[in-house]
PDB file of C-alpha atoms in Angstrom:
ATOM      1  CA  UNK A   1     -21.229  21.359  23.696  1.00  0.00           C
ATOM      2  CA  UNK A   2     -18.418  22.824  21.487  1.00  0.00           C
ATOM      3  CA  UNK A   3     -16.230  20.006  20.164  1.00  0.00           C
ATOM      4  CA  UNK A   4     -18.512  17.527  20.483  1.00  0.00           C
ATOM      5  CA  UNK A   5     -17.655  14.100  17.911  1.00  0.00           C
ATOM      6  CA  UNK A   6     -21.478  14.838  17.010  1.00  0.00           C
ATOM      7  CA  UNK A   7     -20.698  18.538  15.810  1.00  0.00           C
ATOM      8  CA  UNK A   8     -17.296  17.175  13.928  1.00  0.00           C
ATOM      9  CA  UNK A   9     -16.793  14.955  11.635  1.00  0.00           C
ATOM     10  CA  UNK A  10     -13.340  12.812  11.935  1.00  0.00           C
ATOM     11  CA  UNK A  11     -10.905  14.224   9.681  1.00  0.00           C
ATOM     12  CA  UNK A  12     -10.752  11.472   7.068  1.00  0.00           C
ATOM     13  CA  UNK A  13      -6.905  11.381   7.087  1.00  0.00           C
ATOM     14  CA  UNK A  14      -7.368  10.462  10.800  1.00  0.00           C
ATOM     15  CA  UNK A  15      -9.446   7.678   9.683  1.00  0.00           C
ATOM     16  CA  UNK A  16      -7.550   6.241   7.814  1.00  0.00           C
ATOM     17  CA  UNK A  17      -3.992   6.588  10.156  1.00  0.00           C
ATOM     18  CA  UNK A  18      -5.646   4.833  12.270  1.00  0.00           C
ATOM     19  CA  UNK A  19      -7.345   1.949  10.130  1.00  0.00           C
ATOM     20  CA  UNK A  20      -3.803   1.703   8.889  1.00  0.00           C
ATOM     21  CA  UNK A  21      -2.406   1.314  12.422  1.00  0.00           C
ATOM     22  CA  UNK A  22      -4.903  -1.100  13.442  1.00  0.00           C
ATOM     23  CA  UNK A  23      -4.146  -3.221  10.185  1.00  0.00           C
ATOM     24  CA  UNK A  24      -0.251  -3.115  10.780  1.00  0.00           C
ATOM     25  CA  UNK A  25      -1.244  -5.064  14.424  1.00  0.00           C
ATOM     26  CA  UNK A  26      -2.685  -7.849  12.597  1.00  0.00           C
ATOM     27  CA  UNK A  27      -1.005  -8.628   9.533  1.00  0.00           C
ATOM     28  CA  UNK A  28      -2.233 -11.802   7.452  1.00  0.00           C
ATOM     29  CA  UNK A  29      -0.048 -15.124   7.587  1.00  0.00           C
ATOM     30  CA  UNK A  30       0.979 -14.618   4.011  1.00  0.00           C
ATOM     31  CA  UNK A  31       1.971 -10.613   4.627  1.00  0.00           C
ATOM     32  CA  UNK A  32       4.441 -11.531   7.437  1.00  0.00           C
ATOM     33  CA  UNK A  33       6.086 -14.412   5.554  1.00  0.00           C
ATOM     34  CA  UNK A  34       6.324 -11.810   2.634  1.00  0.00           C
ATOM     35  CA  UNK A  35       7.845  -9.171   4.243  1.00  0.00           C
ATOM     36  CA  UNK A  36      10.241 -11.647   6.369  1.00  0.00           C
ATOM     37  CA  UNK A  37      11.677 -13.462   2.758  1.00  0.00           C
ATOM     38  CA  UNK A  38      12.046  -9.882   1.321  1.00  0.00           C
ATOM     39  CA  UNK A  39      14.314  -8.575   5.114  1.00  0.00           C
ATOM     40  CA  UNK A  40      15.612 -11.847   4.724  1.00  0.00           C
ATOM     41  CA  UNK A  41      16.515 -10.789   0.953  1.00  0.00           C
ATOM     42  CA  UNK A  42      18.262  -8.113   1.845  1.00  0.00           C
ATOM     43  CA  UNK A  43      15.323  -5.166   1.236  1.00  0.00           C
ATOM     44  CA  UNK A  44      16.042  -2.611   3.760  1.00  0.00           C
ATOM     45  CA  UNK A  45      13.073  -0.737   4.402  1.00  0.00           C
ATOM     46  CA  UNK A  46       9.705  -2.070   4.103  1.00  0.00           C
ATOM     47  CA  UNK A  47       6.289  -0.227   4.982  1.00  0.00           C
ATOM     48  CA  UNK A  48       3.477  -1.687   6.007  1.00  0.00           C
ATOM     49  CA  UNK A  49      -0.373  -0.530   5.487  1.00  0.00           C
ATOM     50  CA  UNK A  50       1.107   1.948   4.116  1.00  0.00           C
ATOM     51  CA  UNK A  51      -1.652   4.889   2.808  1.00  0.00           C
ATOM     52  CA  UNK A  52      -1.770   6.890  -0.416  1.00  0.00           C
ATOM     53  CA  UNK A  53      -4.525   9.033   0.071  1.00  0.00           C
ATOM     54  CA  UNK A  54      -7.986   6.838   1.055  1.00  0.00           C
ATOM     55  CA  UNK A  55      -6.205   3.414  -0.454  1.00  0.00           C
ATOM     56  CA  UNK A  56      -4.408   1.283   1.614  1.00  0.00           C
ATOM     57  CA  UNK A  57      -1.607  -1.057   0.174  1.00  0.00           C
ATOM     58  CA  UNK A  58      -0.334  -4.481   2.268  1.00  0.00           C
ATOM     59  CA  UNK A  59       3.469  -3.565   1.818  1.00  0.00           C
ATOM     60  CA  UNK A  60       5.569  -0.660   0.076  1.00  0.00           C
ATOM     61  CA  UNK A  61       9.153  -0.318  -1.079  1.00  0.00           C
ATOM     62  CA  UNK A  62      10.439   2.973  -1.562  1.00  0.00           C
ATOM     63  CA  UNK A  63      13.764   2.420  -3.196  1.00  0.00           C
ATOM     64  CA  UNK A  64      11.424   0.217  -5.835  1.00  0.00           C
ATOM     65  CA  UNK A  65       8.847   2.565  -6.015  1.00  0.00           C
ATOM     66  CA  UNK A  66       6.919  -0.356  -5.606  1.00  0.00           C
ATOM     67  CA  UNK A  67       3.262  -1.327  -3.711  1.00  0.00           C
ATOM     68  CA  UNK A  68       2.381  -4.921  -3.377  1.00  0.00           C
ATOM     69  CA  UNK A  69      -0.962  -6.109  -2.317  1.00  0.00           C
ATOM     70  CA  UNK A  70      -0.954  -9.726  -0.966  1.00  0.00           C
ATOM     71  CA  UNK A  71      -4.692 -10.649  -1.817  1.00  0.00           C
ATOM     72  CA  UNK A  72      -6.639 -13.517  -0.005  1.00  0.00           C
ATOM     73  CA  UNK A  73      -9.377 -15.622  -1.757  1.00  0.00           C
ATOM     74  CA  UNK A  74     -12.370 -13.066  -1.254  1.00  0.00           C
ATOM     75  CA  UNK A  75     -10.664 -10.457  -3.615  1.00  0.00           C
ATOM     76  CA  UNK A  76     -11.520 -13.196  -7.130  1.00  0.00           C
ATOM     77  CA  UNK A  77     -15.249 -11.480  -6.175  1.00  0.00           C
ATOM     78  CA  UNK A  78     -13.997  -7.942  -5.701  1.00  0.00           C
ATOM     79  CA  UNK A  79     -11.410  -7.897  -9.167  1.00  0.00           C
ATOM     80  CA  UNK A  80     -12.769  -4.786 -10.909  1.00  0.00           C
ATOM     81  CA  UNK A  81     -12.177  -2.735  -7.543  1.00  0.00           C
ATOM     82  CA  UNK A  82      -9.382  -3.967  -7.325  1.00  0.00           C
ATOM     83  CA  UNK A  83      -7.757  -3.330 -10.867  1.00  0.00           C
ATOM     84  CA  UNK A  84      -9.186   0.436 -10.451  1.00  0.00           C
ATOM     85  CA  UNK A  85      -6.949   0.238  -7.052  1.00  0.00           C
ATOM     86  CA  UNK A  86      -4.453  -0.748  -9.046  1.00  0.00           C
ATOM     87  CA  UNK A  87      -4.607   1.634 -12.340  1.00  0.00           C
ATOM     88  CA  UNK A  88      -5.178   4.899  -9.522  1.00  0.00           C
ATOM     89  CA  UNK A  89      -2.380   4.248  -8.127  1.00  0.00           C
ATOM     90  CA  UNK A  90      -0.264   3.256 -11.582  1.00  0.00           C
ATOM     91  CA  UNK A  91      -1.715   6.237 -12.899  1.00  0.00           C
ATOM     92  CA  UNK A  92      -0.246   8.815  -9.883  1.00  0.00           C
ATOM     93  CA  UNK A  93       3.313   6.520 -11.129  1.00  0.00           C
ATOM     94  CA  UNK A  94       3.801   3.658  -8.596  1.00  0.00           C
ATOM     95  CA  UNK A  95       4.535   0.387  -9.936  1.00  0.00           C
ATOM     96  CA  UNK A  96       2.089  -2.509  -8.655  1.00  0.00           C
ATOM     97  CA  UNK A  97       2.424  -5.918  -7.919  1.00  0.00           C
ATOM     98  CA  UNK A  98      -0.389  -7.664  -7.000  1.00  0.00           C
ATOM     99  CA  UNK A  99      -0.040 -11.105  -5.116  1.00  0.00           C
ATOM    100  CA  UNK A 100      -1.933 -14.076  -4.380  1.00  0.00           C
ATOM    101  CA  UNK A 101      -1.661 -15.579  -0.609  1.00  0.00           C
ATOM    102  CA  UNK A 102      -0.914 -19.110  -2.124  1.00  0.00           C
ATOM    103  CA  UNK A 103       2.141 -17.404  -4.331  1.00  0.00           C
ATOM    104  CA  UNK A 104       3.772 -16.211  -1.302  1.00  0.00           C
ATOM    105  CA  UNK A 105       3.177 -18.973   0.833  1.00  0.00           C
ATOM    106  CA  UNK A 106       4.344 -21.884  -1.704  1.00  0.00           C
ATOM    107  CA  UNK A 107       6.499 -19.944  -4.108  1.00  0.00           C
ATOM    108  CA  UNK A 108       8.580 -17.702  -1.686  1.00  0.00           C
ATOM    109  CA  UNK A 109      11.760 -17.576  -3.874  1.00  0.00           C
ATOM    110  CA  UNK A 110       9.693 -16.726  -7.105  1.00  0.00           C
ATOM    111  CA  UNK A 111       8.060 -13.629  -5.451  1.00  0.00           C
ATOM    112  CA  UNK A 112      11.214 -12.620  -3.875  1.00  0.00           C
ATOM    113  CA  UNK A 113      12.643 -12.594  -7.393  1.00  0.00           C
ATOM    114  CA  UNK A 114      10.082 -11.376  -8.754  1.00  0.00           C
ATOM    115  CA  UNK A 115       9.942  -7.916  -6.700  1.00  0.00           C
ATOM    116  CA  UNK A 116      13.718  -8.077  -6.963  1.00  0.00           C
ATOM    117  CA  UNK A 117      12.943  -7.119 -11.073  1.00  0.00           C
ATOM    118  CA  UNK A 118      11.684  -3.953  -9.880  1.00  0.00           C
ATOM    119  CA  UNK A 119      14.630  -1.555 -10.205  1.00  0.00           C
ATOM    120  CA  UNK A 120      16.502  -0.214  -7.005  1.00  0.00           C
ATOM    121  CA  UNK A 121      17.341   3.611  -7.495  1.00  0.00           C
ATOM    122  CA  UNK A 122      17.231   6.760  -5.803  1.00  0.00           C
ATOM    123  CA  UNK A 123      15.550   8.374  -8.492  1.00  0.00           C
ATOM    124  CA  UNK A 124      12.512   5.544  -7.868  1.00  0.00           C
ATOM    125  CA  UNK A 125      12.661   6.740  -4.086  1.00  0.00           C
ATOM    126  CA  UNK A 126      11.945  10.037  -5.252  1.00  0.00           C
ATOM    127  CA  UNK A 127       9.373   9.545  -7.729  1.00  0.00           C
ATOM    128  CA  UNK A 128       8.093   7.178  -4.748  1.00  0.00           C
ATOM    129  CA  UNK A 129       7.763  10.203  -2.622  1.00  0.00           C
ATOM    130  CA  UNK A 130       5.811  12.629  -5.183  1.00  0.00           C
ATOM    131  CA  UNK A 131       3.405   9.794  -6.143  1.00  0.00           C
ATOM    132  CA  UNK A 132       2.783   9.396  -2.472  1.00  0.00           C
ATOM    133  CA  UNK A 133       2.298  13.189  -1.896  1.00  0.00           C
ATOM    134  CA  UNK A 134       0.398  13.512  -5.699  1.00  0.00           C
ATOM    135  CA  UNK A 135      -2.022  10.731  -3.784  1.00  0.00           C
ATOM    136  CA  UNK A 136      -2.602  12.226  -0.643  1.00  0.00           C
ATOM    137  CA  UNK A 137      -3.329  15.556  -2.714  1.00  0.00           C
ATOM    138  CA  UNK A 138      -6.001  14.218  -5.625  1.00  0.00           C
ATOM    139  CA  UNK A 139      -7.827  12.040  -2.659  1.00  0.00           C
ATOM    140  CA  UNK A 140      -8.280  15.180  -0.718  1.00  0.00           C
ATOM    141  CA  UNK A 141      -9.295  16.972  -3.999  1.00  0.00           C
ATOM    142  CA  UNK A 142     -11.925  14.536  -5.059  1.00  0.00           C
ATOM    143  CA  UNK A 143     -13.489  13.992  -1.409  1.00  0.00           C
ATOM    144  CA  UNK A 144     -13.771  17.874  -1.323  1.00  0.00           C
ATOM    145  CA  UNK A 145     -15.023  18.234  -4.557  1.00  0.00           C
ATOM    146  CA  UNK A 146     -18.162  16.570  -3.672  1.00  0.00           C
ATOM    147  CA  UNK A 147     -18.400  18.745  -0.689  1.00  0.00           C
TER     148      UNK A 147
END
């Protein structure tokens, strides 16, 4: 039975398209409000679940070389995951700004700004684009190094 799911293992990229996907269907009350005051704000292109490598971020802004996570109440009991998350992806040069659900919901105007502080270039587009790729290339070295 050549083929067979049983006999292949789901690339992992695949996986995690698709988990990606699914989470862009169902965005959290406090991810939609976010990325409707930032349109609303004039940001012109926003990505959502957007993957870098096996990590999923909430929203991303290219021309701010910027990821924000928009974090619920059950991440105060995952925090160290979460600041490795967050120094990975510093470390392959994204800036990070990490939210809390209550920030964006009460304090829309103070998050706007405060992603606003993040400087608009072409030159962060394009160091957007090789952190991205730099991402997608040490994930696929590290789960293949274990191999």
């Amino acid at each position: 039975m050549s083929g067979s799911v049983s006999e292949h293992a789901a690339d992992p990229r695949d996986v995690i398209r698709e988990r990606a996907r699914a989470l862009r269907k169902r965005p959290t009350g406090a991810e939609a409000v976010l990325r409707s005051l930032l349109r609303d704000a004039g940001e012109r292109r926003i990505r959502r679940q957007f993957a870098v490598g096996s990590v999923i971020v909430d929203l991303a802004i290219p021309r701010r070389n910027l990821l924000i996570e928009v974090d619920g109440g059950y991440h105060a009991a995952q925090r160290d995951r979460d600041e490795h998350r967050d120094a990975w992806l510093r470390g392959l040069g994204f800036n990070v700004l990490r939210l809390r659900n209550e920030e964006v919901l009460v304090q829309g105007v103070t998050v706007v700004a405060r992603v606003h502080s993040f400087a608009e270039s072409d030159d962060a587009q394009g160091r957007f684009r090789l952190a991205t790729r730099t991402g997608r290339a040490s994930s696929y070295a590290l789960r293949h190094a274990a191999e």
